[in-house]
DNA sequence: TTCTTTTGTAACAAGGTTGTAACCTGTCTC
DNA sequence: GAGACAGGTTACAACCTTGTTACAAAAGAA
């Protein structure tokens, strides 16, 4: 392999690594796993207040997490011109593909929490 | 149900919730998912320096993460009186049970990272 | 007119987390 | 004696993140 090729390859790997890290940082943010989990539990779009209630965090944090998920193409935000405002969040196809992993991870968490009581 | 029973039940649920939250906070710490993943990739015990290299973080952070995993019973630490010192970390049975979820989660992450290049 | 509701945002103080640099142990080698 | 190595620990400044509080918009109800 030429040095040039090797360099191109390395830069590609570094790019992939950066994307992986990016996603891991995203998933590691506080309440992020909870947010994805509560949204997975119900296949229908969910309103801001409902997510906030189930995740049990401040508006600021929930809004931040949902914004980050939207930025990453993992949720869609739909606002309806009702009064008062109605906003619905739904998982994208991509996020739904994560569902099985998330579910079995939460099962593990619940099992562990149970046995430590 | 009596009020007393209801209170006991509620306190139990709150206790379970606290344990779940505890685990989610643990898993959400920086480099925690990476640490578990690199340890999962190799079934043999792994040395501190190897983990540090693969996780690509500072000694301080890696030591902190490994300490927290040990506190939660997810890894075991074995020190050998060689010169220089040798310390091996291994996942416990509990942590190994998390392997499938973690693996499919990383597959999802890698897929996403790929398609965003 | 003022209150209520939902869904946020802005600013900021308080607290948490990170990496760096320095240091430590214990023994073998130069 | 001086270095080197593995595997850390400690202290600390810099940075990041959180929740709280205040605010906003829009329109129907009291």
Coordinates of C-alpha atoms (C1' of nucleotides) in Angstrom, one line a residue:
Chain A
X1 CA 0.0 0.0 0.0
X2 CA 1.3 3.5 -0.9
X3 CA 2.0 6.0 1.8
X4 CA -0.7 8.2 0.3
X5 CA -3.3 5.4 0.5
X6 CA -2.3 4.6 4.0
X7 CA -2.8 8.2 5.0
X8 CA -6.2 8.4 3.3
X9 CA -7.2 5.2 5.1
X10 CA -6.0 6.5 8.4
X11 CA -7.9 9.7 8.0
X12 CA -11.0 7.7 7.1
X13 CA -10.7 5.6 10.2
X14 CA -10.1 8.7 12.3
X15 CA -13.2 10.2 10.8
X16 CA -15.2 7.1 11.6
X17 CA -13.8 7.1 15.1
X18 CA -14.9 10.7 15.5
X19 CA -18.4 9.9 14.5
X20 CA -18.5 6.9 16.9
X21 CA -17.2 9.1 19.7
X22 CA -19.8 11.7 18.8
X23 CA -22.6 9.2 19.2
X24 CA -21.2 7.9 22.4
X25 CA -20.9 11.3 23.9
X26 CA -24.5 12.0 22.8
X27 CA -25.8 8.7 24.4
X28 CA -23.8 9.4 27.6
X29 CA -25.5 12.7 28.3
X30 CA -27.6 12.8 31.4
X31 CA -31.2 11.5 30.9
X32 CA -30.4 10.6 27.3
X33 CA -30.9 6.9 27.7
X34 CA -34.0 7.5 29.8
X35 CA -35.4 9.8 27.1
X36 CA -34.9 7.3 24.3
X37 CA -36.3 4.6 26.5
X38 CA -39.6 6.4 27.5
X39 CA -40.1 7.3 23.9
X40 CA -39.5 3.7 22.8
X41 CA -42.1 2.5 25.3
X42 CA -44.9 4.1 23.4
X43 CA -45.0 3.8 19.6
X44 CA -47.0 7.0 19.3
X45 CA -45.5 10.5 19.2
X46 CA -45.2 12.0 22.6
X47 CA -45.7 15.5 23.9
X48 CA -43.1 17.5 25.6
X49 CA -44.8 17.5 29.0
X50 CA -45.3 13.8 28.9
X51 CA -41.7 13.1 28.1
X52 CA -40.6 15.6 30.8
X53 CA -42.9 13.9 33.4
X54 CA -41.7 10.4 32.5
X55 CA -38.0 11.3 32.3
X56 CA -38.4 13.3 35.5
X57 CA -36.1 16.2 34.8
X58 CA -36.2 20.0 34.3
X59 CA -37.7 21.6 31.2
X60 CA -34.3 22.9 30.3
X61 CA -32.6 19.5 30.4
X62 CA -35.4 17.8 28.6
X63 CA -35.5 20.5 25.9
X64 CA -31.7 20.2 25.5
X65 CA -31.8 16.4 25.1
X66 CA -34.6 16.6 22.6
X67 CA -32.8 19.3 20.7
X68 CA -29.7 17.2 20.5
X69 CA -31.6 14.1 19.4
X70 CA -33.3 16.2 16.7
X71 CA -29.9 17.5 15.6
X72 CA -28.7 14.0 15.2
X73 CA -31.7 12.9 13.3
X74 CA -33.0 10.6 16.0
X75 CA -36.3 12.4 16.7
X76 CA -38.7 14.6 14.7
X77 CA -40.4 17.6 16.2
X78 CA -43.9 18.6 15.1
X79 CA -45.6 21.7 16.4
X80 CA -49.4 22.2 16.1
X81 CA -50.9 25.7 16.2
X82 CA -53.3 24.9 19.0
X83 CA -53.8 27.0 22.0
X84 CA -52.0 26.4 24.2
X85 CA -49.2 25.1 21.9
X86 CA -48.9 21.3 21.3
X87 CA -45.6 19.8 20.2
X88 CA -45.1 16.1 19.5
X89 CA -41.9 14.3 19.3
X90 CA -41.4 11.0 17.5
X91 CA -38.5 8.7 17.1
X92 CA -37.1 8.4 13.5
X93 CA -36.5 5.0 11.8
X94 CA -32.9 5.2 12.8
X95 CA -33.7 5.6 16.5
X96 CA -36.3 2.8 16.3
X97 CA -33.5 0.5 15.0
X98 CA -31.8 1.1 18.4
X99 CA -34.9 -0.2 20.3
X100 CA -33.9 -3.8 20.8
X101 CA -30.5 -3.0 22.2
X102 CA -32.0 -0.4 24.5
X103 CA -34.7 -2.7 25.6
X104 CA -32.4 -5.5 26.6
X105 CA -30.0 -3.0 28.2
X106 CA -32.9 -1.7 30.4
X107 CA -33.9 -5.3 31.2
X108 CA -30.4 -5.8 32.4
X109 CA -30.5 -2.6 34.5
X110 CA -33.9 -3.6 36.0
X111 CA -32.7 -7.1 36.8
X112 CA -29.6 -5.7 38.6
X113 CA -31.7 -3.1 40.4
X114 CA -34.0 -5.8 41.6
X115 CA -31.4 -8.2 42.9
X116 CA -29.7 -5.4 44.8
X117 CA -32.8 -4.7 46.9
Chain B
X1 CA -54.8 -1.7 50.0
X2 CA -54.1 0.0 53.4
X3 CA -52.3 3.3 53.5
X4 CA -49.4 1.6 55.2
X5 CA -49.1 -0.9 52.5
X6 CA -49.3 1.7 49.8
X7 CA -46.5 3.7 51.5
X8 CA -44.3 0.6 51.8
X9 CA -44.9 -0.2 48.1
X10 CA -44.2 3.4 47.1
X11 CA -40.9 3.4 49.1
X12 CA -40.0 0.1 47.4
X13 CA -40.6 1.5 44.0
X14 CA -38.6 4.6 44.8
X15 CA -35.8 2.4 46.0
X16 CA -35.9 0.5 42.7
X17 CA -36.0 3.7 40.8
X18 CA -33.0 5.0 42.7
X19 CA -31.0 1.8 41.8
X20 CA -32.0 2.2 38.1
X21 CA -31.0 5.8 38.1
X22 CA -27.7 4.9 39.8
X23 CA -26.9 2.4 37.0
X24 CA -27.9 4.8 34.3
X25 CA -25.7 7.5 35.9
X26 CA -22.9 5.0 36.0
X27 CA -23.3 4.0 32.3
X28 CA -23.6 7.6 31.3
X29 CA -20.2 8.6 32.6
X30 CA -17.7 9.6 30.0
X31 CA -15.8 6.6 28.4
X32 CA -17.9 4.1 30.4
X33 CA -19.6 2.5 27.4
X34 CA -16.2 2.5 25.6
X35 CA -14.6 0.9 28.6
X36 CA -17.2 -1.9 28.8
X37 CA -17.0 -2.3 25.1
X38 CA -13.2 -2.8 24.8
X39 CA -13.3 -5.2 27.7
X40 CA -16.1 -7.1 26.0
X41 CA -14.1 -7.4 22.8
X42 CA -11.5 -9.6 24.4
X43 CA -12.7 -12.4 26.7
X44 CA -9.4 -12.5 28.5
X45 CA -8.6 -10.2 31.5
X46 CA -7.0 -6.9 30.3
X47 CA -4.2 -4.9 31.7
X48 CA -4.6 -1.2 32.8
X49 CA -2.3 0.1 30.1
X50 CA -4.1 -1.9 27.4
X51 CA -7.5 -0.6 28.5
X52 CA -6.2 3.0 28.6
X53 CA -4.8 2.7 25.1
X54 CA -7.9 1.3 23.6
X55 CA -10.3 3.7 25.4
X56 CA -7.9 6.5 24.6
X57 CA -8.2 8.6 27.7
X58 CA -6.1 9.8 30.6
X59 CA -4.9 7.5 33.4
X60 CA -7.0 9.5 35.9
X61 CA -10.3 8.9 34.0
X62 CA -9.6 5.3 33.1
X63 CA -8.7 4.6 36.8
X64 CA -11.9 6.4 37.9
X65 CA -14.1 4.4 35.5
X66 CA -12.5 1.1 36.5
X67 CA -12.8 1.9 40.1
X68 CA -16.5 2.7 39.7
X69 CA -17.1 -0.5 37.8
X70 CA -15.4 -2.4 40.5
X71 CA -17.5 -0.7 43.2
X72 CA -20.6 -1.8 41.3
X73 CA -19.4 -5.4 41.0
X74 CA -19.0 -5.2 37.2
X75 CA -15.2 -5.8 37.0
X76 CA -12.7 -7.6 39.2
X77 CA -9.2 -6.2 39.7
X78 CA -6.3 -8.6 40.2
X79 CA -2.8 -7.4 41.0
X80 CA 0.3 -9.5 40.4
X81 CA 3.6 -8.9 42.3
X82 CA 5.7 -8.8 39.2
X83 CA 8.2 -6.1 38.4
X84 CA 7.0 -3.8 37.2
X85 CA 3.5 -4.2 38.6
X86 CA 0.9 -6.1 36.5
X87 CA -2.8 -5.5 37.1
X88 CA -5.5 -7.3 35.3
X89 CA -9.2 -6.3 35.0
X90 CA -11.9 -8.8 34.1
X91 CA -15.6 -8.4 33.6
X92 CA -17.8 -10.2 36.1
X93 CA -20.6 -12.5 35.1
X94 CA -23.0 -9.7 35.6
X95 CA -21.2 -7.5 33.2
X96 CA -20.9 -10.3 30.7
X97 CA -24.7 -10.5 30.7
X98 CA -24.8 -7.0 29.4
X99 CA -22.6 -8.0 26.4
X100 CA -25.3 -8.7 23.8
X101 CA -27.0 -5.4 24.4
X102 CA -23.8 -3.5 24.3
X103 CA -22.7 -5.3 21.1
X104 CA -25.8 -4.6 19.2
X105 CA -25.7 -1.0 20.4
X106 CA -22.2 -0.6 19.1
X107 CA -23.3 -2.2 15.8
X108 CA -25.9 0.5 15.5
X109 CA -23.4 3.2 16.4
X110 CA -20.9 1.9 13.8
X111 CA -23.7 1.6 11.1
X112 CA -24.7 5.2 11.8
X113 CA -21.1 6.4 11.8
X114 CA -20.6 4.6 8.5
X115 CA -23.6 6.1 6.8
X116 CA -22.7 9.6 7.9
X117 CA -19.3 9.6 6.2
Chain C
dT1 C1' -58.4 42.6 32.0
dT2 C1' -56.2 39.2 34.1
dC3 C1' -55.4 34.3 34.6
dT4 C1' -54.3 29.9 32.6
dT5 C1' -52.1 26.6 29.7
dT6 C1' -48.0 24.5 26.9
dT7 C1' -43.7 24.8 25.3
dG8 C1' -40.0 26.5 25.5
dT9 C1' -35.5 30.1 26.0
dA10 C1' -32.0 33.2 28.5
dA11 C1' -29.0 34.1 32.1
dC12 C1' -26.6 32.7 35.9
dA13 C1' -24.8 30.6 40.2
dA14 C1' -23.6 26.2 42.1
dG15 C1' -21.7 22.1 41.6
dG16 C1' -19.5 18.3 39.0
dT17 C1' -16.0 16.5 35.8
dT18 C1' -11.7 16.5 33.2
dG19 C1' -6.9 16.5 32.1
dT20 C1' -2.3 17.9 33.5
dA21 C1' 1.6 17.8 36.2
dA22 C1' 3.8 16.0 40.0
dC23 C1' 4.6 12.3 42.7
dC24 C1' 4.8 7.3 44.6
dT25 C1' 6.1 2.2 45.0
dG26 C1' 9.1 -1.6 44.0
dT27 C1' 12.7 -3.9 41.6
dC28 C1' 15.7 -4.7 37.8
dT29 C1' 19.4 -2.6 34.8
dC30 C1' 23.1 0.4 33.5
Chain D
dG1 C1' 23.1 6.1 42.2
dA2 C1' 20.1 7.1 38.3
dG3 C1' 16.6 5.5 35.1
dA4 C1' 12.9 2.9 33.6
dC5 C1' 8.7 0.6 33.8
dA6 C1' 3.4 -0.4 35.3
dG7 C1' -0.1 1.3 37.7
dG8 C1' -1.8 4.3 39.9
dT9 C1' -3.0 8.8 43.4
dT10 C1' -3.3 13.7 44.6
dA11 C1' -4.2 18.6 43.8
dC12 C1' -5.9 21.9 41.2
dA13 C1' -7.4 25.0 37.5
dA14 C1' -10.3 25.0 33.6
dC15 C1' -14.2 23.6 31.7
dC16 C1' -18.9 21.7 31.4
dT17 C1' -23.5 20.8 33.0
dT18 C1' -27.4 21.4 35.8
dG19 C1' -31.4 23.5 37.9
dT20 C1' -33.7 27.8 39.1
dT21 C1' -35.8 31.8 38.0
dA22 C1' -37.8 34.9 35.0
dC23 C1' -39.7 35.6 30.8
dA24 C1' -42.5 35.0 26.3
dA25 C1' -46.5 34.0 23.0
dA26 C1' -51.1 33.1 21.9
dA27 C1' -56.0 32.9 22.8
dG28 C1' -59.8 31.4 25.4
dA29 C1' -62.0 31.6 30.1
dA30 C1' -63.6 34.1 34.2

